[in-house]
Amino acid sequence: MNTKNILSIVISYNDIKNTSITVESLLNQTVETKIVVWDNNSKDQTPQTLKKLFGDRIIVHQSSENAYWAPAINAAFSKYYEGEQILHYSNNDIYYPNESLERMIKDLIETDAGAVGPTGSAMGGAQDHIFHNPEDNSKIDLITDFYKSIKSRPPTRASSLVGACMVMKTKTWKFMGPLDNGMPLGADDFDFSIRVRLMGLPLYVCQSGYIYHVGHASGYNNKSTWSEIGAQSWAWFNKKWDGFYFNELEAAKCLWNHEYNHNWDYGTGWMDEESRIKVWHKRGVNYDGSPIH
């Protein structure tokens, strides 16, 4: 693939150390990508430092305001998309081993998925590598050998993907529409996952594409903002999808399963009682989560 086929969007805010590591690891990938760093009005000289470090190898956009997460990704795609076939967006606190992006894109194409996310550290759910592969815990620090050992692992289905890192075809993005700006910091990934599944497209985890994710690095000194804006995001998510799930148990299973089960792909809150009972019985549980004997 050449650089015209992949658009990588990285969102940064007051975290030049991790952002520079993320960018450098993307520049060292085995596939070329057009890298756009959308900086959310950092006060630590992030844009100036990135330009000094990487020059014209990347695009640095200095926003006049903090657009947070989803609105920033939407704005970056709108401004810098030039016909690329693949969209990749990322937190600014991820180290990408050299083949990780290539492996994720390979799984995306071969599975015809709506989106693919990596396995890794600080990911959670179906993407929590050590939870699912505890035998790898002693190998992860030996990057070269570890990456060779997981190269042939096939992708696995998931009910949802963590928004810290995703790859998808841009035609999927354009058909689905942008991320919901009503969820500027949090819940956007669950909303995205539901929307993709409602399009009839599967979600996959790239088990061969391990990434090292710090997790919430930009929010370390902004806990009040994360709490306030995050609460607003989740409030809108709950209002938007009110009635889609019958109860909180169903929502949790549909969105956060460690093991994929197609019976949990969709909510039943909108069904009539008879239809809902059939689906829940097929899942093998009652409304309260107790098993059906």
PDB file of C-alpha atoms in Angstrom:
ATOM      1  CA  MET A   1       0.000   0.000   0.000  1.00  0.00           C
ATOM      2  CA  ASN A   2       1.188   3.524  -0.618  1.00  0.00           C
ATOM      3  CA  THR A   3       0.702   6.605   1.515  1.00  0.00           C
ATOM      4  CA  LYS A   4      -2.388   7.661  -0.449  1.00  0.00           C
ATOM      5  CA  ASN A   5      -4.335   4.611   0.729  1.00  0.00           C
ATOM      6  CA  ILE A   6      -4.207   5.082   4.526  1.00  0.00           C
ATOM      7  CA  LEU A   7      -5.161   8.118   6.601  1.00  0.00           C
ATOM      8  CA  SER A   8      -3.986   8.006  10.228  1.00  0.00           C
ATOM      9  CA  ILE A   9      -5.487  10.548  12.630  1.00  0.00           C
ATOM     10  CA  VAL A  10      -3.878  11.044  16.040  1.00  0.00           C
ATOM     11  CA  ILE A  11      -5.541  13.321  18.613  1.00  0.00           C
ATOM     12  CA  SER A  12      -3.184  15.063  21.043  1.00  0.00           C
ATOM     13  CA  TYR A  13      -3.528  17.301  24.072  1.00  0.00           C
ATOM     14  CA  ASN A  14      -0.710  18.405  26.410  1.00  0.00           C
ATOM     15  CA  ASP A  15       1.307  15.199  26.152  1.00  0.00           C
ATOM     16  CA  ILE A  16       4.272  15.682  23.841  1.00  0.00           C
ATOM     17  CA  LYS A  17       6.239  12.755  25.277  1.00  0.00           C
ATOM     18  CA  ASN A  18       3.670  10.088  24.428  1.00  0.00           C
ATOM     19  CA  THR A  19       2.545  11.832  21.237  1.00  0.00           C
ATOM     20  CA  SER A  20       6.068  11.830  19.798  1.00  0.00           C
ATOM     21  CA  ILE A  21       6.443   8.117  20.623  1.00  0.00           C
ATOM     22  CA  THR A  22       3.140   7.349  18.889  1.00  0.00           C
ATOM     23  CA  VAL A  23       4.056   9.345  15.772  1.00  0.00           C
ATOM     24  CA  GLU A  24       7.538   7.851  15.509  1.00  0.00           C
ATOM     25  CA  SER A  25       6.157   4.325  15.792  1.00  0.00           C
ATOM     26  CA  LEU A  26       3.630   5.071  13.037  1.00  0.00           C
ATOM     27  CA  LEU A  27       6.385   6.420  10.801  1.00  0.00           C
ATOM     28  CA  ASN A  28       8.251   3.145  11.325  1.00  0.00           C
ATOM     29  CA  GLN A  29       5.345   0.966  10.194  1.00  0.00           C
ATOM     30  CA  THR A  30       5.708  -1.516   7.351  1.00  0.00           C
ATOM     31  CA  VAL A  31       2.901   0.308   5.537  1.00  0.00           C
ATOM     32  CA  GLU A  32       3.065   3.993   4.717  1.00  0.00           C
ATOM     33  CA  THR A  33       0.294   6.232   5.962  1.00  0.00           C
ATOM     34  CA  LYS A  34      -0.599   9.897   5.832  1.00  0.00           C
ATOM     35  CA  ILE A  35      -0.295  10.937   9.472  1.00  0.00           C
ATOM     36  CA  VAL A  36      -2.367  13.843  10.744  1.00  0.00           C
ATOM     37  CA  VAL A  37      -1.883  14.980  14.337  1.00  0.00           C
ATOM     38  CA  TRP A  38      -4.840  17.095  15.397  1.00  0.00           C
ATOM     39  CA  ASP A  39      -3.682  19.012  18.438  1.00  0.00           C
ATOM     40  CA  ASN A  40      -6.438  20.190  20.781  1.00  0.00           C
ATOM     41  CA  ASN A  41      -4.862  23.552  21.696  1.00  0.00           C
ATOM     42  CA  SER A  42      -2.083  22.121  23.867  1.00  0.00           C
ATOM     43  CA  LYS A  43      -0.192  24.472  26.166  1.00  0.00           C
ATOM     44  CA  ASP A  44       3.031  22.411  26.219  1.00  0.00           C
ATOM     45  CA  GLN A  45       4.287  23.341  22.730  1.00  0.00           C
ATOM     46  CA  THR A  46       3.172  20.022  21.254  1.00  0.00           C
ATOM     47  CA  PRO A  47       2.609  21.327  17.676  1.00  0.00           C
ATOM     48  CA  GLN A  48       5.895  23.217  17.554  1.00  0.00           C
ATOM     49  CA  THR A  49       7.845  20.255  18.959  1.00  0.00           C
ATOM     50  CA  LEU A  50       6.248  17.794  16.525  1.00  0.00           C
ATOM     51  CA  LYS A  51       7.083  20.014  13.560  1.00  0.00           C
ATOM     52  CA  LYS A  52      10.679  20.281  14.775  1.00  0.00           C
ATOM     53  CA  LEU A  53      10.990  16.530  15.306  1.00  0.00           C
ATOM     54  CA  PHE A  54       9.234  15.226  12.184  1.00  0.00           C
ATOM     55  CA  GLY A  55       9.078  18.104   9.703  1.00  0.00           C
ATOM     56  CA  ASP A  56       6.971  17.506   6.623  1.00  0.00           C
ATOM     57  CA  ARG A  57       6.715  13.755   7.212  1.00  0.00           C
ATOM     58  CA  ILE A  58       3.487  14.424   9.118  1.00  0.00           C
ATOM     59  CA  ILE A  59       0.694  16.992   9.110  1.00  0.00           C
ATOM     60  CA  VAL A  60       0.257  18.903  12.362  1.00  0.00           C
ATOM     61  CA  HIS A  61      -3.021  20.754  12.827  1.00  0.00           C
ATOM     62  CA  GLN A  62      -3.078  23.283  15.662  1.00  0.00           C
ATOM     63  CA  SER A  63      -6.672  23.759  16.781  1.00  0.00           C
ATOM     64  CA  SER A  64      -7.724  27.024  18.416  1.00  0.00           C
ATOM     65  CA  GLU A  65      -9.815  25.106  20.947  1.00  0.00           C
ATOM     66  CA  ASN A  66     -10.020  21.757  22.701  1.00  0.00           C
ATOM     67  CA  ALA A  67     -12.482  19.755  20.617  1.00  0.00           C
ATOM     68  CA  TYR A  68     -11.903  16.688  22.803  1.00  0.00           C
ATOM     69  CA  TRP A  69     -12.082  13.323  21.024  1.00  0.00           C
ATOM     70  CA  ALA A  70     -15.000  12.555  18.701  1.00  0.00           C
ATOM     71  CA  PRO A  71     -15.411  16.119  17.329  1.00  0.00           C
ATOM     72  CA  ALA A  72     -11.648  16.316  16.713  1.00  0.00           C
ATOM     73  CA  ILE A  73     -11.612  13.061  14.734  1.00  0.00           C
ATOM     74  CA  ASN A  74     -14.597  14.203  12.693  1.00  0.00           C
ATOM     75  CA  ALA A  75     -12.979  17.574  11.960  1.00  0.00           C
ATOM     76  CA  ALA A  76      -9.655  15.985  11.018  1.00  0.00           C
ATOM     77  CA  PHE A  77     -11.313  13.546   8.616  1.00  0.00           C
ATOM     78  CA  SER A  78     -13.396  16.308   7.049  1.00  0.00           C
ATOM     79  CA  LYS A  79     -10.364  18.535   6.501  1.00  0.00           C
ATOM     80  CA  TYR A  80      -7.648  16.060   5.514  1.00  0.00           C
ATOM     81  CA  TYR A  81      -9.400  13.149   3.799  1.00  0.00           C
ATOM     82  CA  GLU A  82      -8.250  12.974   0.181  1.00  0.00           C
ATOM     83  CA  GLY A  83      -9.660   9.727  -1.106  1.00  0.00           C
ATOM     84  CA  GLU A  84      -7.721   7.305   1.103  1.00  0.00           C
ATOM     85  CA  GLN A  85      -9.249   3.816   1.230  1.00  0.00           C
ATOM     86  CA  ILE A  86      -8.416   3.088   4.884  1.00  0.00           C
ATOM     87  CA  LEU A  87      -9.043   5.239   7.958  1.00  0.00           C
ATOM     88  CA  HIS A  88      -7.023   4.661  11.117  1.00  0.00           C
ATOM     89  CA  TYR A  89      -7.533   6.789  14.215  1.00  0.00           C
ATOM     90  CA  SER A  90      -5.596   6.635  17.416  1.00  0.00           C
ATOM     91  CA  ASN A  91      -4.987   7.948  20.885  1.00  0.00           C
ATOM     92  CA  ASN A  92      -1.692   9.759  21.305  1.00  0.00           C
ATOM     93  CA  ASP A  93      -0.381   7.303  23.906  1.00  0.00           C
ATOM     94  CA  ILE A  94       0.079   4.146  21.822  1.00  0.00           C
ATOM     95  CA  TYR A  95       3.314   2.532  20.743  1.00  0.00           C
ATOM     96  CA  TYR A  96       2.829   0.587  17.501  1.00  0.00           C
ATOM     97  CA  PRO A  97       5.268  -2.292  16.868  1.00  0.00           C
ATOM     98  CA  ASN A  98       6.441  -2.183  13.278  1.00  0.00           C
ATOM     99  CA  GLU A  99       3.928  -4.555  11.659  1.00  0.00           C
ATOM    100  CA  SER A 100       0.906  -3.798  13.849  1.00  0.00           C
ATOM    101  CA  LEU A 101      -0.915  -1.493  11.447  1.00  0.00           C
ATOM    102  CA  GLU A 102      -0.268  -3.781   8.481  1.00  0.00           C
ATOM    103  CA  ARG A 103      -1.660  -6.744  10.410  1.00  0.00           C
ATOM    104  CA  MET A 104      -4.803  -4.854  11.420  1.00  0.00           C
ATOM    105  CA  ILE A 105      -5.436  -3.734   7.854  1.00  0.00           C
ATOM    106  CA  LYS A 106      -4.862  -7.264   6.566  1.00  0.00           C
ATOM    107  CA  ASP A 107      -7.545  -8.567   8.947  1.00  0.00           C
ATOM    108  CA  LEU A 108      -9.872  -5.723   7.962  1.00  0.00           C
ATOM    109  CA  ILE A 109      -9.638  -6.617   4.273  1.00  0.00           C
ATOM    110  CA  GLU A 110      -9.758 -10.389   4.656  1.00  0.00           C
ATOM    111  CA  THR A 111     -12.755 -10.393   7.030  1.00  0.00           C
ATOM    112  CA  ASP A 112     -14.608  -7.547   5.276  1.00  0.00           C
ATOM    113  CA  ALA A 113     -15.262  -6.163   8.755  1.00  0.00           C
ATOM    114  CA  GLY A 114     -16.947  -2.923   9.641  1.00  0.00           C
ATOM    115  CA  ALA A 115     -13.916  -2.134  11.796  1.00  0.00           C
ATOM    116  CA  VAL A 116     -10.924  -3.845  13.373  1.00  0.00           C
ATOM    117  CA  GLY A 117      -9.189  -3.016  16.623  1.00  0.00           C
ATOM    118  CA  PRO A 118      -5.942  -4.346  18.080  1.00  0.00           C
ATOM    119  CA  THR A 119      -5.290  -6.525  21.047  1.00  0.00           C
ATOM    120  CA  GLY A 120      -2.989  -4.942  23.604  1.00  0.00           C
ATOM    121  CA  SER A 121      -2.396  -3.441  27.017  1.00  0.00           C
ATOM    122  CA  ALA A 122      -4.909  -1.109  28.684  1.00  0.00           C
ATOM    123  CA  MET A 123      -7.564  -1.996  26.101  1.00  0.00           C
ATOM    124  CA  GLY A 124     -10.201  -4.027  27.949  1.00  0.00           C
ATOM    125  CA  GLY A 125     -12.975  -6.392  26.947  1.00  0.00           C
ATOM    126  CA  ALA A 126     -12.233  -8.711  24.043  1.00  0.00           C
ATOM    127  CA  GLN A 127      -9.079  -6.676  23.329  1.00  0.00           C
ATOM    128  CA  ASP A 128      -7.410  -7.289  26.695  1.00  0.00           C
ATOM    129  CA  HIS A 129      -4.495  -9.426  25.557  1.00  0.00           C
ATOM    130  CA  ILE A 130      -3.224 -10.763  28.870  1.00  0.00           C
ATOM    131  CA  PHE A 131      -6.736 -11.574  30.105  1.00  0.00           C
ATOM    132  CA  HIS A 132      -7.211 -13.852  27.109  1.00  0.00           C
ATOM    133  CA  ASN A 133      -3.590 -14.958  26.714  1.00  0.00           C
ATOM    134  CA  PRO A 134      -2.024 -15.124  30.204  1.00  0.00           C
ATOM    135  CA  GLU A 135       0.721 -17.380  28.867  1.00  0.00           C
ATOM    136  CA  ASP A 136       2.085 -14.381  26.904  1.00  0.00           C
ATOM    137  CA  ASN A 137       2.709 -12.259  29.987  1.00  0.00           C
ATOM    138  CA  SER A 138       6.372 -13.219  30.237  1.00  0.00           C
ATOM    139  CA  LYS A 139       6.998 -12.701  26.503  1.00  0.00           C
ATOM    140  CA  ILE A 140       5.628  -9.216  25.854  1.00  0.00           C
ATOM    141  CA  ASP A 141       8.769  -7.270  26.756  1.00  0.00           C
ATOM    142  CA  LEU A 142      10.742  -9.225  24.148  1.00  0.00           C
ATOM    143  CA  ILE A 143       9.065  -7.361  21.304  1.00  0.00           C
ATOM    144  CA  THR A 144      10.729  -8.982  18.282  1.00  0.00           C
ATOM    145  CA  ASP A 145      10.294 -12.574  19.416  1.00  0.00           C
ATOM    146  CA  PHE A 146       6.813 -11.924  20.808  1.00  0.00           C
ATOM    147  CA  TYR A 147       5.634 -10.355  17.555  1.00  0.00           C
ATOM    148  CA  LYS A 148       6.900 -13.293  15.547  1.00  0.00           C
ATOM    149  CA  SER A 149       5.091 -15.692  17.862  1.00  0.00           C
ATOM    150  CA  ILE A 150       1.660 -14.075  17.381  1.00  0.00           C
ATOM    151  CA  LYS A 151       1.878 -13.310  13.653  1.00  0.00           C
ATOM    152  CA  SER A 152      -0.283 -16.232  12.539  1.00  0.00           C
ATOM    153  CA  ARG A 153      -3.046 -15.764  15.121  1.00  0.00           C
ATOM    154  CA  PRO A 154      -6.411 -15.282  13.389  1.00  0.00           C
ATOM    155  CA  PRO A 155      -8.742 -12.376  14.187  1.00  0.00           C
ATOM    156  CA  THR A 156     -11.659 -12.925  16.551  1.00  0.00           C
ATOM    157  CA  ARG A 157     -15.188 -11.492  16.535  1.00  0.00           C
ATOM    158  CA  ALA A 158     -16.163  -8.871  19.095  1.00  0.00           C
ATOM    159  CA  SER A 159     -19.345  -7.189  20.260  1.00  0.00           C
ATOM    160  CA  SER A 160     -17.646  -3.802  20.542  1.00  0.00           C
ATOM    161  CA  LEU A 161     -14.250  -2.183  20.012  1.00  0.00           C
ATOM    162  CA  VAL A 162     -12.353   0.267  22.193  1.00  0.00           C
ATOM    163  CA  GLY A 163     -12.083   3.635  20.474  1.00  0.00           C
ATOM    164  CA  ALA A 164      -8.411   4.188  21.366  1.00  0.00           C
ATOM    165  CA  CYS A 165      -7.379   2.610  18.060  1.00  0.00           C
ATOM    166  CA  MET A 166      -9.446   1.479  15.093  1.00  0.00           C
ATOM    167  CA  VAL A 167      -9.050   0.805  11.397  1.00  0.00           C
ATOM    168  CA  MET A 168     -11.912   0.747   8.913  1.00  0.00           C
ATOM    169  CA  LYS A 169     -12.610   1.291   5.265  1.00  0.00           C
ATOM    170  CA  THR A 170     -13.409   4.916   4.547  1.00  0.00           C
ATOM    171  CA  LYS A 171     -16.462   3.829   2.571  1.00  0.00           C
ATOM    172  CA  THR A 172     -17.811   2.341   5.824  1.00  0.00           C
ATOM    173  CA  TRP A 173     -17.152   5.606   7.662  1.00  0.00           C
ATOM    174  CA  LYS A 174     -18.866   7.669   4.964  1.00  0.00           C
ATOM    175  CA  PHE A 175     -21.885   5.356   4.795  1.00  0.00           C
ATOM    176  CA  MET A 176     -22.270   5.246   8.579  1.00  0.00           C
ATOM    177  CA  GLY A 177     -21.519   8.913   9.138  1.00  0.00           C
ATOM    178  CA  PRO A 178     -19.087  10.551  11.585  1.00  0.00           C
ATOM    179  CA  LEU A 179     -18.739   9.862  15.284  1.00  0.00           C
ATOM    180  CA  ASP A 180     -21.488  11.388  17.405  1.00  0.00           C
ATOM    181  CA  ASN A 181     -20.346  14.838  18.555  1.00  0.00           C
ATOM    182  CA  GLY A 182     -22.768  14.516  21.453  1.00  0.00           C
ATOM    183  CA  MET A 183     -20.232  12.099  22.942  1.00  0.00           C
ATOM    184  CA  PRO A 184     -17.071  14.221  22.829  1.00  0.00           C
ATOM    185  CA  LEU A 185     -15.120  12.231  25.421  1.00  0.00           C
ATOM    186  CA  GLY A 186     -16.343   8.717  26.143  1.00  0.00           C
ATOM    187  CA  ALA A 187     -19.122   6.358  25.008  1.00  0.00           C
ATOM    188  CA  ASP A 188     -18.349   7.148  21.361  1.00  0.00           C
ATOM    189  CA  ASP A 189     -16.789   3.717  20.842  1.00  0.00           C
ATOM    190  CA  PHE A 190     -19.841   1.865  22.161  1.00  0.00           C
ATOM    191  CA  ASP A 191     -22.090   4.084  20.036  1.00  0.00           C
ATOM    192  CA  PHE A 192     -19.871   3.406  17.007  1.00  0.00           C
ATOM    193  CA  SER A 193     -19.932  -0.345  17.655  1.00  0.00           C
ATOM    194  CA  ILE A 194     -23.729  -0.447  17.814  1.00  0.00           C
ATOM    195  CA  ARG A 195     -24.056   1.584  14.620  1.00  0.00           C
ATOM    196  CA  VAL A 196     -21.646  -0.669  12.722  1.00  0.00           C
ATOM    197  CA  ARG A 197     -23.447  -3.814  13.880  1.00  0.00           C
ATOM    198  CA  LEU A 198     -26.800  -2.325  12.871  1.00  0.00           C
ATOM    199  CA  MET A 199     -25.334  -1.935   9.378  1.00  0.00           C
ATOM    200  CA  GLY A 200     -24.888  -5.718   9.376  1.00  0.00           C
ATOM    201  CA  LEU A 201     -21.088  -5.501   9.537  1.00  0.00           C
ATOM    202  CA  PRO A 202     -18.982  -7.523  11.990  1.00  0.00           C
ATOM    203  CA  LEU A 203     -16.326  -6.192  14.357  1.00  0.00           C
ATOM    204  CA  TYR A 204     -13.018  -7.997  14.759  1.00  0.00           C
ATOM    205  CA  VAL A 205     -10.034  -7.955  17.081  1.00  0.00           C
ATOM    206  CA  CYS A 206      -6.656  -8.366  15.383  1.00  0.00           C
ATOM    207  CA  GLN A 207      -4.988 -10.946  17.602  1.00  0.00           C
ATOM    208  CA  SER A 208      -1.698 -10.594  15.736  1.00  0.00           C
ATOM    209  CA  GLY A 209      -1.566  -6.802  16.031  1.00  0.00           C
ATOM    210  CA  TYR A 210      -0.613  -6.185  19.654  1.00  0.00           C
ATOM    211  CA  ILE A 211      -0.137  -2.507  20.649  1.00  0.00           C
ATOM    212  CA  TYR A 212       1.229  -0.912  23.821  1.00  0.00           C
ATOM    213  CA  HIS A 213      -1.390   1.504  25.147  1.00  0.00           C
ATOM    214  CA  VAL A 214      -0.697   3.724  28.169  1.00  0.00           C
ATOM    215  CA  GLY A 215      -4.357   4.660  28.682  1.00  0.00           C
ATOM    216  CA  HIS A 216      -5.849   8.106  29.429  1.00  0.00           C
ATOM    217  CA  ALA A 217      -2.421   9.743  29.313  1.00  0.00           C
ATOM    218  CA  SER A 218      -3.768  13.084  28.076  1.00  0.00           C
ATOM    219  CA  GLY A 219      -6.284  13.143  30.884  1.00  0.00           C
ATOM    220  CA  TYR A 220      -3.807  12.544  33.690  1.00  0.00           C
ATOM    221  CA  ASN A 221      -3.788  16.210  34.737  1.00  0.00           C
ATOM    222  CA  ASN A 222      -7.313  16.897  33.505  1.00  0.00           C
ATOM    223  CA  LYS A 223      -9.380  14.595  35.691  1.00  0.00           C
ATOM    224  CA  SER A 224     -12.145  17.160  36.259  1.00  0.00           C
ATOM    225  CA  THR A 225     -12.573  17.600  32.508  1.00  0.00           C
ATOM    226  CA  TRP A 226     -12.660  13.854  31.921  1.00  0.00           C
ATOM    227  CA  SER A 227     -15.221  13.475  34.678  1.00  0.00           C
ATOM    228  CA  GLU A 228     -17.463  16.321  33.534  1.00  0.00           C
ATOM    229  CA  ILE A 229     -17.308  15.845  29.753  1.00  0.00           C
ATOM    230  CA  GLY A 230     -17.306  12.081  30.133  1.00  0.00           C
ATOM    231  CA  ALA A 231     -20.495  12.252  32.200  1.00  0.00           C
ATOM    232  CA  GLN A 232     -22.132  14.395  29.509  1.00  0.00           C
ATOM    233  CA  SER A 233     -21.110  11.896  26.845  1.00  0.00           C
ATOM    234  CA  TRP A 234     -22.549   8.938  28.724  1.00  0.00           C
ATOM    235  CA  ALA A 235     -25.735  10.845  29.522  1.00  0.00           C
ATOM    236  CA  TRP A 236     -26.311  11.410  25.800  1.00  0.00           C
ATOM    237  CA  PHE A 237     -25.433   7.773  24.983  1.00  0.00           C
ATOM    238  CA  ASN A 238     -27.998   6.542  27.513  1.00  0.00           C
ATOM    239  CA  LYS A 239     -30.644   8.904  26.159  1.00  0.00           C
ATOM    240  CA  LYS A 240     -29.882   8.044  22.532  1.00  0.00           C
ATOM    241  CA  TRP A 241     -30.096   4.285  23.068  1.00  0.00           C
ATOM    242  CA  ASP A 242     -32.857   4.339  25.678  1.00  0.00           C
ATOM    243  CA  GLY A 243     -35.110   1.359  25.011  1.00  0.00           C
ATOM    244  CA  PHE A 244     -32.619  -0.432  22.797  1.00  0.00           C
ATOM    245  CA  TYR A 245     -31.546  -2.608  25.716  1.00  0.00           C
ATOM    246  CA  PHE A 246     -34.037  -4.198  28.064  1.00  0.00           C
ATOM    247  CA  ASN A 247     -31.847  -3.702  31.134  1.00  0.00           C
ATOM    248  CA  GLU A 248     -28.297  -2.891  32.221  1.00  0.00           C
ATOM    249  CA  LEU A 249     -27.276  -6.546  32.237  1.00  0.00           C
ATOM    250  CA  GLU A 250     -28.156  -6.891  28.586  1.00  0.00           C
ATOM    251  CA  ALA A 251     -26.339  -3.662  27.705  1.00  0.00           C
ATOM    252  CA  ALA A 252     -23.189  -4.817  29.480  1.00  0.00           C
ATOM    253  CA  LYS A 253     -23.195  -8.201  27.758  1.00  0.00           C
ATOM    254  CA  CYS A 254     -23.971  -6.774  24.335  1.00  0.00           C
ATOM    255  CA  LEU A 255     -21.150  -4.233  24.565  1.00  0.00           C
ATOM    256  CA  TRP A 256     -18.477  -5.668  26.827  1.00  0.00           C
ATOM    257  CA  ASN A 257     -18.327  -9.411  26.300  1.00  0.00           C
ATOM    258  CA  HIS A 258     -14.895 -10.937  26.767  1.00  0.00           C
ATOM    259  CA  GLU A 259     -16.010 -13.796  24.548  1.00  0.00           C
ATOM    260  CA  TYR A 260     -18.035 -13.131  21.407  1.00  0.00           C
ATOM    261  CA  ASN A 261     -21.507 -14.662  21.166  1.00  0.00           C
ATOM    262  CA  HIS A 262     -23.744 -13.689  18.266  1.00  0.00           C
ATOM    263  CA  ASN A 263     -26.776 -14.090  20.516  1.00  0.00           C
ATOM    264  CA  TRP A 264     -25.644 -10.923  22.312  1.00  0.00           C
ATOM    265  CA  ASP A 265     -25.199  -8.791  19.192  1.00  0.00           C
ATOM    266  CA  TYR A 266     -28.402  -6.802  19.594  1.00  0.00           C
ATOM    267  CA  GLY A 267     -30.562  -5.357  22.346  1.00  0.00           C
ATOM    268  CA  THR A 268     -34.137  -6.492  22.919  1.00  0.00           C
ATOM    269  CA  GLY A 269     -35.615  -3.461  24.647  1.00  0.00           C
ATOM    270  CA  TRP A 270     -37.548  -2.493  21.539  1.00  0.00           C
ATOM    271  CA  MET A 271     -39.105  -5.955  21.048  1.00  0.00           C
ATOM    272  CA  ASP A 272     -42.528  -7.073  22.142  1.00  0.00           C
ATOM    273  CA  GLU A 273     -42.646  -9.357  25.176  1.00  0.00           C
ATOM    274  CA  GLU A 274     -43.049 -12.598  23.254  1.00  0.00           C
ATOM    275  CA  SER A 275     -40.125 -11.863  20.916  1.00  0.00           C
ATOM    276  CA  ARG A 276     -37.918 -10.733  23.778  1.00  0.00           C
ATOM    277  CA  ILE A 277     -38.548 -13.921  25.765  1.00  0.00           C
ATOM    278  CA  LYS A 278     -37.547 -16.032  22.738  1.00  0.00           C
ATOM    279  CA  VAL A 279     -34.260 -14.163  22.338  1.00  0.00           C
ATOM    280  CA  TRP A 280     -33.401 -14.250  26.025  1.00  0.00           C
ATOM    281  CA  HIS A 281     -34.217 -17.946  26.257  1.00  0.00           C
ATOM    282  CA  LYS A 282     -31.963 -18.562  23.274  1.00  0.00           C
ATOM    283  CA  ARG A 283     -29.240 -16.784  25.234  1.00  0.00           C
ATOM    284  CA  GLY A 284     -29.864 -19.238  28.050  1.00  0.00           C
ATOM    285  CA  VAL A 285     -30.720 -16.691  30.733  1.00  0.00           C
ATOM    286  CA  ASN A 286     -33.718 -14.993  32.303  1.00  0.00           C
ATOM    287  CA  TYR A 287     -34.146 -11.212  32.464  1.00  0.00           C
ATOM    288  CA  ASP A 288     -32.235 -11.065  35.737  1.00  0.00           C
ATOM    289  CA  GLY A 289     -29.284 -12.952  34.302  1.00  0.00           C
ATOM    290  CA  SER A 290     -30.048 -16.223  36.077  1.00  0.00           C
ATOM    291  CA  PRO A 291     -29.540 -19.327  33.932  1.00  0.00           C
ATOM    292  CA  ILE A 292     -32.545 -21.150  32.508  1.00  0.00           C
ATOM    293  CA  HIS A 293     -32.586 -24.729  33.829  1.00  0.00           C
TER     294      HIS A 293
END
